[in-house]
CSV table of C-alpha atoms and ligand atoms in Angstrom, one decimal:
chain,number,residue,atom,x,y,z
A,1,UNK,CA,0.0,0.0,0.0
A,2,UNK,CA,1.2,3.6,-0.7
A,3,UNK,CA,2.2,5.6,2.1
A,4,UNK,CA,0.4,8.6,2.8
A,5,UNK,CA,2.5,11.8,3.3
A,6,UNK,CA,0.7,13.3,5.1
A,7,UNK,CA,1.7,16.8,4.6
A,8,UNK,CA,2.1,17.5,1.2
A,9,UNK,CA,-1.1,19.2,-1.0
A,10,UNK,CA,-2.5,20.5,2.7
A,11,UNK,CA,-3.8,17.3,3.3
A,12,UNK,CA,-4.2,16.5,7.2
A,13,UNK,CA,-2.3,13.5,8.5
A,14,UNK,CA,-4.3,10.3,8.5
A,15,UNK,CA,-3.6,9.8,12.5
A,16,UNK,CA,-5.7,13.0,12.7
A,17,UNK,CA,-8.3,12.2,10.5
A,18,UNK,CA,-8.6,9.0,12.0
A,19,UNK,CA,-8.4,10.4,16.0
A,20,UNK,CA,-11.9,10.4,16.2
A,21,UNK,CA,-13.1,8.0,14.2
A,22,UNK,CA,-14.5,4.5,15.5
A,23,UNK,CA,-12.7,1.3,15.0
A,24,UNK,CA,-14.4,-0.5,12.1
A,25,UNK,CA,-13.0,2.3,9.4
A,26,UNK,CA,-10.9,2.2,7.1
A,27,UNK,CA,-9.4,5.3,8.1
A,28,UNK,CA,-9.0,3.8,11.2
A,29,UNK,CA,-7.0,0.9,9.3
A,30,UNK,CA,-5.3,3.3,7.2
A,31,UNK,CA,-3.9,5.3,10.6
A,32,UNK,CA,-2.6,2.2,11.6
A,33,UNK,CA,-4.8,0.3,13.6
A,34,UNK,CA,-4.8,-3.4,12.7
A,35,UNK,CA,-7.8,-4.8,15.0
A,36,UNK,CA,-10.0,-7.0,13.5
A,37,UNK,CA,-12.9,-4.2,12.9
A,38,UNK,CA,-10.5,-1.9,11.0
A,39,UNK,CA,-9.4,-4.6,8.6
A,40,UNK,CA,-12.8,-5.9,7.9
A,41,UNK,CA,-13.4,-2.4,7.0
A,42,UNK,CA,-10.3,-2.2,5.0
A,43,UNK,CA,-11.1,-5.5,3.4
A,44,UNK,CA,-14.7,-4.1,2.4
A,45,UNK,CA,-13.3,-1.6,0.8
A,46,UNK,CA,-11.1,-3.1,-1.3
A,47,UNK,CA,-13.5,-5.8,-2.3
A,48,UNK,CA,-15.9,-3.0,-3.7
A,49,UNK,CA,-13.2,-0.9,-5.4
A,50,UNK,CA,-12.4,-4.2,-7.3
A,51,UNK,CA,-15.9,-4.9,-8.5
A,52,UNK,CA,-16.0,-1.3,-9.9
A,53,UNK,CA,-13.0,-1.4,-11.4
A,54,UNK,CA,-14.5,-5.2,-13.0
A,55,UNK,CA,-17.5,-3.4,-14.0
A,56,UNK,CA,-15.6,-0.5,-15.8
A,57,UNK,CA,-17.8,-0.6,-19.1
A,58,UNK,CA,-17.3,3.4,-19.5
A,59,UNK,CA,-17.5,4.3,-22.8
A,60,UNK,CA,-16.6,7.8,-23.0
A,61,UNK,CA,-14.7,10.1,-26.1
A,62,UNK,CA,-11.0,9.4,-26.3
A,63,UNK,CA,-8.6,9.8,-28.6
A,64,UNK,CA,-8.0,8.1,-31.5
A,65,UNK,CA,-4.4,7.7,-31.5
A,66,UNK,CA,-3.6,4.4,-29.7
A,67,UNK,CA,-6.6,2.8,-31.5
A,68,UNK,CA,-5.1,4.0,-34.8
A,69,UNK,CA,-1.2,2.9,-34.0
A,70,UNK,CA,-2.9,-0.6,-33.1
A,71,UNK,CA,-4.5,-0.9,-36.4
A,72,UNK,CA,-0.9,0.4,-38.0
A,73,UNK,CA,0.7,-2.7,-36.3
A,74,UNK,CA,-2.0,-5.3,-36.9
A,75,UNK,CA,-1.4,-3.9,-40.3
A,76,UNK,CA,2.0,-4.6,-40.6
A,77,UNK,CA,1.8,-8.1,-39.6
A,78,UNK,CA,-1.3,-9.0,-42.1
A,79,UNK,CA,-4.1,-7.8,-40.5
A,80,UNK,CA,-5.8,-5.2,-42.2
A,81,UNK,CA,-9.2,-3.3,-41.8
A,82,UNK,CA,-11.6,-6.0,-42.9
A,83,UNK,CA,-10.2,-8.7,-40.4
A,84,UNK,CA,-10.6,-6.1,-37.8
A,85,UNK,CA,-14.4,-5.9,-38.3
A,86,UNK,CA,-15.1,-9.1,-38.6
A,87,UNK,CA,-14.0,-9.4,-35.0
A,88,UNK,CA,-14.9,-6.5,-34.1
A,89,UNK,CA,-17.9,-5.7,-36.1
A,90,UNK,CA,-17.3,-1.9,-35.9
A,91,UNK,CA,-18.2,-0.1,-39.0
A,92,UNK,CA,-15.2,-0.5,-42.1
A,93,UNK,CA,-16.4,3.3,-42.8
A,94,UNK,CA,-15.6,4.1,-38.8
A,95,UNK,CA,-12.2,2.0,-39.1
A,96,UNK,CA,-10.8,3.5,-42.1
A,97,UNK,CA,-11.3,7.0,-40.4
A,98,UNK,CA,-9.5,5.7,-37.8
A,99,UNK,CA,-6.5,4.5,-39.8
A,100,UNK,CA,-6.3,7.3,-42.3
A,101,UNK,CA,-6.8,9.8,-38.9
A,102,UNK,CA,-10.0,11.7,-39.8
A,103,UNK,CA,-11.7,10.3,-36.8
A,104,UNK,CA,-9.9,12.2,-34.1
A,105,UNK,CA,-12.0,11.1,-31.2
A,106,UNK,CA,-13.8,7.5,-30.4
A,107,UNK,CA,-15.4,5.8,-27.8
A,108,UNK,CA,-13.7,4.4,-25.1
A,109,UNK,CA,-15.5,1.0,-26.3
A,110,UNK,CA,-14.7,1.2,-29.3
A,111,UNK,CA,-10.9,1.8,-28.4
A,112,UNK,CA,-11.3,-1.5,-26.2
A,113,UNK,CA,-12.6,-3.8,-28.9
A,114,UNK,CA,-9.3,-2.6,-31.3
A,115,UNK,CA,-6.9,-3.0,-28.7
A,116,UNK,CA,-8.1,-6.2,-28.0
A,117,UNK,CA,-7.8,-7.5,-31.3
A,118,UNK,CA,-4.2,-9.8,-31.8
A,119,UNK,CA,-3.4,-11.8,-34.7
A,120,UNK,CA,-4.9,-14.6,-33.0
A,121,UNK,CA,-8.2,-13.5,-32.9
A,122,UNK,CA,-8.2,-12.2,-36.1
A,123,UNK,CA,-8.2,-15.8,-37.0
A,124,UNK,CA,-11.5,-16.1,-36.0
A,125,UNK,CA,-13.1,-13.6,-38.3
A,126,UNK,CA,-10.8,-16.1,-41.5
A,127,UNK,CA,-13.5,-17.4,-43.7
A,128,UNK,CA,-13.8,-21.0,-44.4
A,129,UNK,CA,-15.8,-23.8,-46.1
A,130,UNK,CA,-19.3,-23.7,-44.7
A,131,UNK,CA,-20.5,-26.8,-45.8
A,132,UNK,CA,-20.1,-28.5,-42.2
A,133,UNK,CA,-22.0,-25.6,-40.6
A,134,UNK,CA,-25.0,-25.6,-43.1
A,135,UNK,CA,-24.5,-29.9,-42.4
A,136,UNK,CA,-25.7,-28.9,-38.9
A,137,UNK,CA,-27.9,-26.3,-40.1
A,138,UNK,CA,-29.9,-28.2,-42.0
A,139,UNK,CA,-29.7,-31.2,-38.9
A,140,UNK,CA,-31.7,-29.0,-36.8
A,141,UNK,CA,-34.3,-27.8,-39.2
A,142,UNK,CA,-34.6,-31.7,-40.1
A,143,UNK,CA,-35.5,-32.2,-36.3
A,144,UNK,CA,-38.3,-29.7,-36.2
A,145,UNK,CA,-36.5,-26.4,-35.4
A,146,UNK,CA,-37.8,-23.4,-37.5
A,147,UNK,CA,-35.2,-21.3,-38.9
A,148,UNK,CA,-36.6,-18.4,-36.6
A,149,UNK,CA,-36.0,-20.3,-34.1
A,150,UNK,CA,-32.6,-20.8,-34.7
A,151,UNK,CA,-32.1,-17.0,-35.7
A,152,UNK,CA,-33.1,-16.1,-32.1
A,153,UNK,CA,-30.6,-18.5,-30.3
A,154,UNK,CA,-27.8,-17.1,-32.4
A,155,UNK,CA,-28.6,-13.7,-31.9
A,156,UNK,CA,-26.1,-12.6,-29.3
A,157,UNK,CA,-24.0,-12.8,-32.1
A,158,UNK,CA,-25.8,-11.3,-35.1
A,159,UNK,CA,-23.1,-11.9,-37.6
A,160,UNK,CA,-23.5,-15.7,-37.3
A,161,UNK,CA,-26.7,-15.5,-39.4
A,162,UNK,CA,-25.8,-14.2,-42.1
A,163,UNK,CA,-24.5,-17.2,-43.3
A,164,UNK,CA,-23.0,-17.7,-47.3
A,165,UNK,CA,-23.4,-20.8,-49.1
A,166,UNK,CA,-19.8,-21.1,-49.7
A,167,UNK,CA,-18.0,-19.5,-46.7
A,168,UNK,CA,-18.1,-18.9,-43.5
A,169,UNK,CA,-16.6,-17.0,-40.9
A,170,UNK,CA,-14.5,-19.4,-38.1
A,171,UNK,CA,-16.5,-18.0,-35.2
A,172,UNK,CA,-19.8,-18.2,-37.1
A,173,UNK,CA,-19.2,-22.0,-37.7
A,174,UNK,CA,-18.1,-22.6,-33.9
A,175,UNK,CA,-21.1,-20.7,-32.8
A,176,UNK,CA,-23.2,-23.1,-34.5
A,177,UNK,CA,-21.2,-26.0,-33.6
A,178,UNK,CA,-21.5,-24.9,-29.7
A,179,UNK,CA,-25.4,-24.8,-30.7
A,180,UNK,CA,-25.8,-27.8,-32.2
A,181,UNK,CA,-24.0,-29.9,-29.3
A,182,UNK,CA,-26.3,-28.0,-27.0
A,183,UNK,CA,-29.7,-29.0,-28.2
A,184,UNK,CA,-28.1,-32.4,-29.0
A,185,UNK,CA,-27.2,-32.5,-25.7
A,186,UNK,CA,-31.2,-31.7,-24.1
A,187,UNK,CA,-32.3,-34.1,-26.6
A,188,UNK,CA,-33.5,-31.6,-29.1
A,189,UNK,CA,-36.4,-31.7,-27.7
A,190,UNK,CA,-36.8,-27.7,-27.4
A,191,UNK,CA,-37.4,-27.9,-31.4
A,192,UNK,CA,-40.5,-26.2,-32.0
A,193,UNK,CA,-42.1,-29.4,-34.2
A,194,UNK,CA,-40.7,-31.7,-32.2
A,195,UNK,CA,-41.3,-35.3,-33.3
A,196,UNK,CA,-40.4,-38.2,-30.5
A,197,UNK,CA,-40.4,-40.4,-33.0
A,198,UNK,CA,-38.1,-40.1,-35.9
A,199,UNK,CA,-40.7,-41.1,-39.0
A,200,UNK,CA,-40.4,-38.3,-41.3
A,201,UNK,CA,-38.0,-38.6,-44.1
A,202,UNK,CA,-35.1,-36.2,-43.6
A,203,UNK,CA,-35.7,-34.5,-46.8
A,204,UNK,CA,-38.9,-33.5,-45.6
A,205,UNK,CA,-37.5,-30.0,-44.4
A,206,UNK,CA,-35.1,-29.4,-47.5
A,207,UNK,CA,-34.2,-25.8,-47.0
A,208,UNK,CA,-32.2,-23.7,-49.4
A,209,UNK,CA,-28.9,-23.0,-48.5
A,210,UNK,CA,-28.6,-19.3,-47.7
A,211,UNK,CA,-31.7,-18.4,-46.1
A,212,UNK,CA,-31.2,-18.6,-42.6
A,213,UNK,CA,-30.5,-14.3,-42.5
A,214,UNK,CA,-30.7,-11.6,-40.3
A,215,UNK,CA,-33.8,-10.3,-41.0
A,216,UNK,CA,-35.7,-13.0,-41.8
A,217,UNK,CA,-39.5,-12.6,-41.5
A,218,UNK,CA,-41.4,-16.2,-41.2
B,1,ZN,ZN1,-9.3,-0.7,15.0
């Protein structure tokens, strides 16, 4: 723990503030007493400072600079705007300005999400195949669930349903992949036509790849 001076900036020494305090403060603690009161107060404290700190979410203006000398160095090592939102899914309009320095000023949120973005995870916005994922697409609509359905349990990640025929963004097939082993795992059973038994033909649901979007209506 720092030690207070006490007499610098006019402050008034911690033994004085805490002369007339009771025991079971953390002034107290701070003035030097180490009974059990005063640390549980200290210990308090601390606790709560911590979960604030955890909780940080502010999303304030700051400048663009570090945000824009990430993006320089993700840049130099292969990275470049478009893999930085599909990870990130801020605007390419909003990350160009960024890079080129037009956009002076960002949110602090936005500023997290770049900084947080390593080569590694830039992986995860890589296209691939998607035959496996529209494989277990088209699984689940076999077993009764409507593509809706499947819409809405994807939604904390929007970008997973607008799925291509062809290709596929990494995370977009491992969210579906987590999905699928979940409702495998409950027995499908929270399918919205849910048959016990298995007797219609698994054609019956033949969907066209490539319809499973956003804003899909039905
Ligand atoms: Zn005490």
């Amino acid at each position: 723990m720092k030690k207070i001076n006490p007499f610098k900036n006019g402050l008034k020494p911690v033994a004085i503030l805490a002369a007339n305090k009771e025991h079971g403060t953390r002034l107290k603690y701070l003035s030097g007493c180490k009974c059990p009161d005063c640390r549980r107060a200290n210990t308090t404290y601390q606790c709560a400072r911590e979960v604030e700190k955890k909780r940080g979410d502010w999303n304030g203006i700051v400048p663009a600079t570090k945000a824009r000398k990430h993006m320089l160095k993700l840049s130099e090592q292969g990275i470049g705007r478009r893999a930085v939102h599909a990870v990130t899914d801020i605007s390419l309009t909003i990350l160009h300005d960024i890079r080129t320095g037009t956009k002076k000023n960002i949110r602090a949120r936005t500023e997290r999400k770049i900084l947080a973005v390593t080569p590694d995870l830039a992986s995860e916005g890589a296209l691939i195949s998607a035959a496996p994922t529209w494989h277990l697409i088209r699984q689940l609509l076999a077993k009764g669930y409507t593509k809706r359905q499947l819409a809405k349990m994807l939604i904390c990640d929007a970008n997973a349903l607008q799925i291509s025929q062809k290709q596929v963004r990494v995370r977009t097939a491992e969210a579906i992949a987590r999905l699928y082993k979940k409702l495998e795992a409950e027995g499908f059973i929270t399918a919205k036509h849910y048959e016990p038994e298995e007797t219609l033909p698994a054609n019956t649901y033949r969907i066209k790849p490539g319809v499973i979007e956003h804003r899909m209506g039905e």
